[in-house]
Amino acid sequence: MSTHKKIDLICVVCVIIGLVITGLFMFGESLGIEVMHDEDSDINDESQYFSKKDLIPDWDTSAATVITLSGDEAKISGTGAYFYDGNLYITGGGYYTLTGSLTDGSIIVDAHKNSKVWILLDGVNIYASDTAAMFIKKADKVFATLAADSENSLSSGTVYSDEAQDAGINAVIYAKDDLTINGYGTLTLTGGCLHGIKAKDDFIITGGTLNITCPGDGINANDSIRITAATLSIVSGSDGLDQDNQEGYLYIESGEITIESGKDAIHTVGQITIDGGNLSLAASDDAIHSNTEITVNAGDIEIIRCSETIEAPGVYVSDDANVREN
């Protein structure tokens, strides 16, 4: 057989193999082939809003890197983290457990853009005088898990450094990528400068107790804010919950939410959907405001103080929802 004929045959075989592989990807499930997903995948067949990892805070700590904070230093047992100049740096995907206090420093997550990072907060107290107490600089997603019965606190000063301001940092927790808070403990955020939490992408909370006091927004996210099975208490000088992207949204499935705000209690540019939960809202401006649409399918919403109750170009409130003013 000539060389040209051999090359032609190889090309034909490669094309056939390519077509077979493409067909298996497209029709494999219908043929009874089980589709395997990465164990860290965000796919969740039961919810379009929360991934399996969002909803399961009981992850295995046996192989985690163990970090004990102590004033201006830290003891680290394991890989993927180091301590420098008063700050804890997490540079690898994987699992980390934190205890102890930092006198004046930050947790800085700077991992690969595809990395998922799990951080267990188990009695952590951090004060950062001129920047965020937690800065998620780069990762695919960070899960901050509150250990059962733990009391954790993050706080920051009233004026951020020029370096922090140049980086856009304006919150006690500043996340440039997705952030999920879950677990069974308590996290208290005290902001002296602006926001409690600023998330450039998605902010999700699926458990635990979160207390926020700050002069700006309690929680500010660009893409989405999603809440279920958590207790939130927010005292803010501006909006309580604020979502800034027209293509994004705010979703509340369940939980106990108390907001006292200097502007709107809940403010979004995108859509708001409330499917449940108990909300107590005291606002200097609107209780619930959307530039787009508000849908309240269920839940108990008590409006203690506001200038307007629910304001949007489109508003739908189901008979199953209990909305009342005091």
Short mmCIF file of C-alpha atoms in Angstrom, two decimals:
data_model
loop_
_atom_site.label_atom_id
_atom_site.label_comp_id
_atom_site.label_asym_id
_atom_site.label_seq_id
_atom_site.Cartn_x
_atom_site.Cartn_y
_atom_site.Cartn_z
CA MET A 1 0.00 0.00 0.00
CA SER A 2 1.37 3.42 -0.97
CA THR A 3 2.19 6.08 1.63
CA HIS A 4 -0.60 8.34 0.32
CA LYS A 5 -3.17 5.55 0.67
CA LYS A 6 -2.00 4.83 4.24
CA ILE A 7 -2.40 8.52 5.13
CA ASP A 8 -5.88 8.58 3.58
CA LEU A 9 -6.88 5.49 5.58
CA ILE A 10 -5.58 7.02 8.81
CA CYS A 11 -7.58 10.20 8.13
CA VAL A 12 -10.75 8.20 7.51
CA VAL A 13 -10.26 6.23 10.74
CA CYS A 14 -9.68 9.45 12.71
CA VAL A 15 -12.86 10.98 11.30
CA ILE A 16 -14.88 7.88 12.23
CA ILE A 17 -13.47 7.89 15.77
CA GLY A 18 -14.25 11.58 16.10
CA LEU A 19 -17.85 11.02 14.99
CA VAL A 20 -18.26 8.14 17.46
CA ILE A 21 -16.92 10.22 20.38
CA THR A 22 -19.15 13.15 19.44
CA GLY A 23 -22.16 10.85 19.30
CA LEU A 24 -21.39 9.41 22.73
CA PHE A 25 -21.19 12.91 24.22
CA MET A 26 -24.47 13.93 22.60
CA PHE A 27 -26.52 10.77 23.07
CA GLY A 28 -24.66 8.78 25.73
CA GLU A 29 -27.29 9.20 28.48
CA SER A 30 -30.10 8.05 26.18
CA LEU A 31 -28.03 4.93 25.39
CA GLY A 32 -27.74 4.12 29.09
CA ILE A 33 -24.20 5.40 29.59
CA GLU A 34 -23.74 7.05 32.98
CA VAL A 35 -22.42 10.59 32.81
CA MET A 36 -19.67 11.23 35.37
CA HIS A 37 -19.21 14.68 36.92
CA ASP A 38 -16.22 16.07 38.75
CA GLU A 39 -16.69 15.70 42.52
CA ASP A 40 -16.33 19.47 42.88
CA SER A 41 -18.88 20.22 40.17
CA ASP A 42 -21.51 22.87 40.87
CA ILE A 43 -24.21 20.82 39.11
CA ASN A 44 -27.28 20.22 41.27
CA ASP A 45 -30.29 18.57 39.68
CA GLU A 46 -32.51 19.63 42.59
CA SER A 47 -31.91 23.39 42.48
CA GLN A 48 -31.06 25.95 39.83
CA TYR A 49 -29.89 28.38 42.51
CA PHE A 50 -27.69 26.31 44.84
CA SER A 51 -25.06 23.72 44.00
CA LYS A 52 -24.54 20.54 45.99
CA LYS A 53 -21.35 22.02 47.45
CA ASP A 54 -23.25 25.14 48.51
CA LEU A 55 -25.71 23.05 50.50
CA ILE A 56 -23.35 20.53 52.15
CA PRO A 57 -21.03 22.15 54.73
CA ASP A 58 -19.97 18.85 56.35
CA TRP A 59 -16.77 18.29 54.39
CA ASP A 60 -13.94 16.02 55.49
CA THR A 61 -11.28 17.91 57.46
CA SER A 62 -8.90 14.96 57.91
CA ALA A 63 -6.68 15.97 54.99
CA ALA A 64 -7.11 19.73 55.39
CA THR A 65 -4.27 22.16 55.93
CA VAL A 66 -4.51 23.25 59.58
CA ILE A 67 -3.85 26.91 60.34
CA THR A 68 -3.67 28.48 63.79
CA LEU A 69 -3.56 32.28 63.86
CA SER A 70 -1.85 34.01 66.76
CA GLY A 71 -1.59 37.80 66.83
CA ASP A 72 0.91 38.66 64.12
CA GLU A 73 1.96 35.13 63.19
CA ALA A 74 0.50 31.75 62.24
CA LYS A 75 1.30 28.07 62.50
CA ILE A 76 0.55 26.15 59.30
CA SER A 77 0.46 22.35 59.04
CA GLY A 78 0.01 21.31 55.43
CA THR A 79 0.36 22.76 51.95
CA GLY A 80 -1.20 25.54 49.91
CA ALA A 81 -0.79 28.41 52.38
CA TYR A 82 1.86 30.69 53.81
CA PHE A 83 2.07 33.63 56.21
CA TYR A 84 3.83 36.87 55.34
CA ASP A 85 3.89 40.40 56.73
CA GLY A 86 0.89 39.81 59.01
CA ASN A 87 -1.33 38.23 56.31
CA LEU A 88 -2.39 34.65 55.64
CA TYR A 89 -2.13 33.71 51.95
CA ILE A 90 -4.04 30.72 50.54
CA THR A 91 -2.63 29.88 47.13
CA GLY A 92 -3.95 26.41 46.33
CA GLY A 93 -7.31 24.79 45.84
CA GLY A 94 -8.47 22.41 48.55
CA TYR A 95 -9.39 22.40 52.23
CA TYR A 96 -8.21 24.61 55.10
CA THR A 97 -9.21 24.88 58.77
CA LEU A 98 -8.64 28.15 60.64
CA THR A 99 -8.66 29.02 64.31
CA GLY A 100 -7.26 31.91 66.34
CA SER A 101 -6.85 35.66 65.89
CA LEU A 102 -4.98 38.23 63.80
CA THR A 103 -4.22 41.56 65.44
CA ASP A 104 -3.97 43.46 62.14
CA GLY A 105 -4.00 41.33 59.01
CA SER A 106 -6.06 39.64 56.33
CA ILE A 107 -6.95 36.29 54.81
CA ILE A 108 -5.98 36.58 51.13
CA VAL A 109 -7.08 33.87 48.70
CA ASP A 110 -4.93 33.99 45.57
CA ALA A 111 -5.27 30.58 43.93
CA HIS A 112 -5.61 29.39 40.34
CA LYS A 113 -8.62 30.78 38.50
CA ASN A 114 -10.14 27.27 38.30
CA SER A 115 -9.53 26.38 41.96
CA LYS A 116 -12.24 25.72 44.52
CA VAL A 117 -11.21 26.60 48.07
CA TRP A 118 -12.91 25.46 51.29
CA ILE A 119 -12.14 27.43 54.47
CA LEU A 120 -13.52 26.28 57.83
CA LEU A 121 -13.79 29.18 60.28
CA ASP A 122 -13.70 27.72 63.78
CA GLY A 123 -13.35 30.52 66.31
CA VAL A 124 -11.58 33.05 64.08
CA ASN A 125 -11.18 36.75 64.97
CA ILE A 126 -9.52 39.04 62.44
CA TYR A 127 -9.07 42.80 62.41
CA ALA A 128 -7.67 44.61 59.37
CA SER A 129 -7.03 48.30 60.01
CA ASP A 130 -6.85 49.54 56.41
CA THR A 131 -8.14 46.83 54.07
CA ALA A 132 -10.50 43.85 53.85
CA ALA A 133 -10.25 41.25 56.58
CA MET A 134 -10.87 38.64 53.86
CA PHE A 135 -9.83 39.32 50.27
CA ILE A 136 -10.69 36.73 47.61
CA LYS A 137 -8.35 37.87 44.88
CA LYS A 138 -8.55 34.84 42.62
CA ALA A 139 -10.27 31.45 42.65
CA ASP A 140 -13.13 29.78 40.88
CA LYS A 141 -15.19 29.65 44.08
CA VAL A 142 -14.58 29.96 47.81
CA PHE A 143 -16.69 28.20 50.45
CA ALA A 144 -16.44 29.83 53.88
CA THR A 145 -17.88 27.28 56.28
CA LEU A 146 -18.84 28.28 59.83
CA ALA A 147 -17.99 25.44 62.21
CA ALA A 148 -20.82 24.22 64.43
CA ASP A 149 -21.29 26.39 67.55
CA SER A 150 -18.34 28.60 66.58
CA GLU A 151 -18.23 32.38 67.01
CA ASN A 152 -16.24 34.17 64.33
CA SER A 153 -15.65 37.87 63.70
CA LEU A 154 -14.10 39.91 60.90
CA SER A 155 -13.74 43.68 61.14
CA SER A 156 -11.96 46.55 59.43
CA GLY A 157 -10.98 50.15 60.10
CA THR A 158 -12.56 53.38 58.92
CA VAL A 159 -10.02 54.38 56.24
CA TYR A 160 -8.55 51.94 53.71
CA SER A 161 -5.02 52.30 52.35
CA ASP A 162 -4.30 53.79 48.93
CA GLU A 163 -3.25 50.32 47.77
CA ALA A 164 -6.58 48.82 48.85
CA GLN A 165 -8.57 51.63 47.28
CA ASP A 166 -6.63 51.33 44.02
CA ALA A 167 -7.58 47.63 43.96
CA GLY A 168 -11.24 48.54 44.48
CA ILE A 169 -11.39 46.94 47.92
CA ASN A 170 -14.29 48.46 49.86
CA ALA A 171 -15.67 45.85 52.24
CA VAL A 172 -14.84 43.68 55.23
CA ILE A 173 -15.08 40.69 52.86
CA TYR A 174 -14.16 41.59 49.29
CA ALA A 175 -14.57 38.80 46.73
CA LYS A 176 -13.57 39.11 43.08
CA ASP A 177 -15.00 35.63 42.44
CA ASP A 178 -17.92 33.53 43.69
CA LEU A 179 -18.35 33.24 47.46
CA THR A 180 -20.54 30.85 49.44
CA ILE A 181 -21.06 31.01 53.21
CA ASN A 182 -22.53 27.92 54.86
CA GLY A 183 -22.34 25.92 58.08
CA TYR A 184 -23.80 26.02 61.58
CA GLY A 185 -21.84 28.75 63.38
CA THR A 186 -21.94 32.54 63.59
CA LEU A 187 -20.00 35.16 61.66
CA THR A 188 -20.08 38.82 62.73
CA LEU A 189 -18.84 41.46 60.30
CA THR A 190 -18.15 45.02 61.47
CA GLY A 191 -17.17 47.47 58.77
CA GLY A 192 -15.84 50.93 59.49
CA CYS A 193 -15.23 51.96 55.89
CA LEU A 194 -18.08 50.94 53.55
CA HIS A 195 -19.73 47.57 52.81
CA GLY A 196 -19.96 44.43 54.89
CA ILE A 197 -19.58 42.08 51.91
CA LYS A 198 -18.78 43.02 48.32
CA ALA A 199 -18.94 40.20 45.73
CA LYS A 200 -17.98 40.98 42.15
CA ASP A 201 -19.77 37.82 40.99
CA ASP A 202 -22.20 35.66 43.03
CA PHE A 203 -22.81 35.70 46.78
CA ILE A 204 -24.58 32.68 48.26
CA ILE A 205 -25.46 31.84 51.86
CA THR A 206 -27.04 28.50 52.75
CA GLY A 207 -26.68 28.25 56.51
CA GLY A 208 -25.29 29.70 59.69
CA THR A 209 -25.85 33.10 61.27
CA LEU A 210 -24.45 36.24 59.67
CA ASN A 211 -24.49 39.57 61.53
CA ILE A 212 -23.39 42.69 59.63
CA THR A 213 -22.96 46.28 60.80
CA CYS A 214 -21.49 48.79 58.35
CA PRO A 215 -21.88 52.34 56.96
CA GLY A 216 -22.42 51.17 53.35
CA ASP A 217 -24.37 48.23 51.94
CA GLY A 218 -24.70 45.17 54.11
CA ILE A 219 -24.21 42.81 51.16
CA ASN A 220 -23.46 44.13 47.69
CA ALA A 221 -23.11 41.73 44.73
CA ASN A 222 -22.84 42.33 41.02
CA ASP A 223 -24.39 39.14 39.62
CA SER A 224 -26.59 37.53 42.26
CA ILE A 225 -27.47 37.22 45.92
CA ARG A 226 -28.98 33.85 46.91
CA ILE A 227 -30.21 32.98 50.38
CA THR A 228 -31.58 29.81 51.96
CA ALA A 229 -31.69 28.29 55.47
CA ALA A 230 -29.62 31.09 57.01
CA THR A 231 -30.13 33.78 59.63
CA LEU A 232 -29.13 37.30 58.53
CA SER A 233 -29.10 40.44 60.65
CA ILE A 234 -28.01 43.61 58.85
CA VAL A 235 -27.67 47.18 60.12
CA SER A 236 -26.41 49.32 57.26
CA GLY A 237 -26.00 52.99 56.44
CA SER A 238 -27.01 52.38 52.83
CA ASP A 239 -28.92 49.40 51.32
CA GLY A 240 -29.23 46.18 53.26
CA LEU A 241 -29.03 43.82 50.27
CA ASP A 242 -27.92 45.37 46.97
CA GLN A 243 -27.52 43.65 43.57
CA ASP A 244 -26.04 45.78 40.78
CA ASN A 245 -26.31 43.95 37.45
CA GLN A 246 -29.40 44.12 35.22
CA GLU A 247 -28.76 40.57 34.02
CA GLY A 248 -28.46 39.35 37.60
CA TYR A 249 -30.98 38.72 40.37
CA LEU A 250 -31.72 38.29 44.07
CA TYR A 251 -33.32 35.05 45.25
CA ILE A 252 -34.59 34.16 48.72
CA GLU A 253 -35.75 30.58 49.26
CA SER A 254 -35.93 30.52 53.07
CA GLY A 255 -34.29 31.89 56.19
CA GLU A 256 -34.66 34.55 58.88
CA ILE A 257 -33.71 38.00 57.59
CA THR A 258 -33.72 41.22 59.61
CA ILE A 259 -32.61 44.46 57.98
CA GLU A 260 -32.38 48.03 59.28
CA SER A 261 -31.06 50.25 56.51
CA GLY A 262 -30.28 53.89 55.78
CA LYS A 263 -31.66 53.51 52.24
CA ASP A 264 -33.53 50.53 50.74
CA ALA A 265 -33.71 47.36 52.78
CA ILE A 266 -33.52 45.31 49.56
CA HIS A 267 -32.42 46.99 46.32
CA THR A 268 -31.66 45.37 42.95
CA VAL A 269 -31.11 46.34 39.37
CA GLY A 270 -32.14 42.82 38.29
CA GLN A 271 -35.11 40.68 39.29
CA ILE A 272 -36.16 39.74 42.82
CA THR A 273 -37.82 36.40 43.59
CA ILE A 274 -38.92 35.49 47.12
CA ASP A 275 -40.13 31.90 47.56
CA GLY A 276 -40.17 31.85 51.36
CA GLY A 277 -38.51 32.99 54.55
CA ASN A 278 -39.33 35.40 57.36
CA LEU A 279 -38.28 38.98 56.60
CA SER A 280 -38.37 41.97 58.94
CA LEU A 281 -37.51 45.19 57.10
CA ALA A 282 -36.97 48.71 58.41
CA ALA A 283 -35.83 51.13 55.71
CA SER A 284 -35.38 54.87 55.37
CA ASP A 285 -36.41 54.51 51.71
CA ASP A 286 -38.04 51.50 49.99
CA ALA A 287 -38.53 48.22 51.79
CA ILE A 288 -38.07 46.22 48.57
CA HIS A 289 -37.03 47.87 45.30
CA SER A 290 -36.16 46.47 41.88
CA ASN A 291 -35.45 48.31 38.65
CA THR A 292 -36.89 45.29 36.83
CA GLU A 293 -39.42 42.98 38.52
CA ILE A 294 -40.41 41.65 41.94
CA THR A 295 -42.13 38.28 42.47
CA VAL A 296 -43.19 37.20 45.96
CA ASN A 297 -44.49 33.63 45.79
CA ALA A 298 -44.45 32.86 49.52
CA GLY A 299 -42.95 33.96 52.81
CA ASP A 300 -43.75 36.26 55.70
CA ILE A 301 -42.64 39.87 55.17
CA GLU A 302 -43.05 42.37 57.97
CA ILE A 303 -42.35 45.98 56.98
CA ILE A 304 -41.63 48.00 60.09
CA ARG A 305 -40.63 51.29 58.47
CA CYS A 306 -40.26 52.59 54.90
CA SER A 307 -41.20 55.37 52.49
CA GLU A 308 -42.55 52.85 49.95
CA THR A 309 -43.22 49.18 50.53
CA ILE A 310 -42.59 47.29 47.27
CA GLU A 311 -41.52 49.24 44.18
CA ALA A 312 -40.71 47.95 40.68
CA PRO A 313 -41.97 48.27 37.09
CA GLY A 314 -43.54 44.84 37.57
CA VAL A 315 -44.76 43.50 40.92
CA TYR A 316 -46.47 40.16 41.61
CA VAL A 317 -47.44 39.07 45.13
CA SER A 318 -49.08 35.66 45.55
CA ASP A 319 -51.97 34.96 47.89
CA ASP A 320 -49.62 32.52 49.62
CA ALA A 321 -47.37 35.37 50.73
CA ASN A 322 -48.00 37.38 53.89
CA VAL A 323 -46.89 40.99 53.41
CA ARG A 324 -47.85 43.45 56.12
CA GLU A 325 -46.93 46.92 57.35
CA ASN A 326 -46.68 47.92 61.00
#
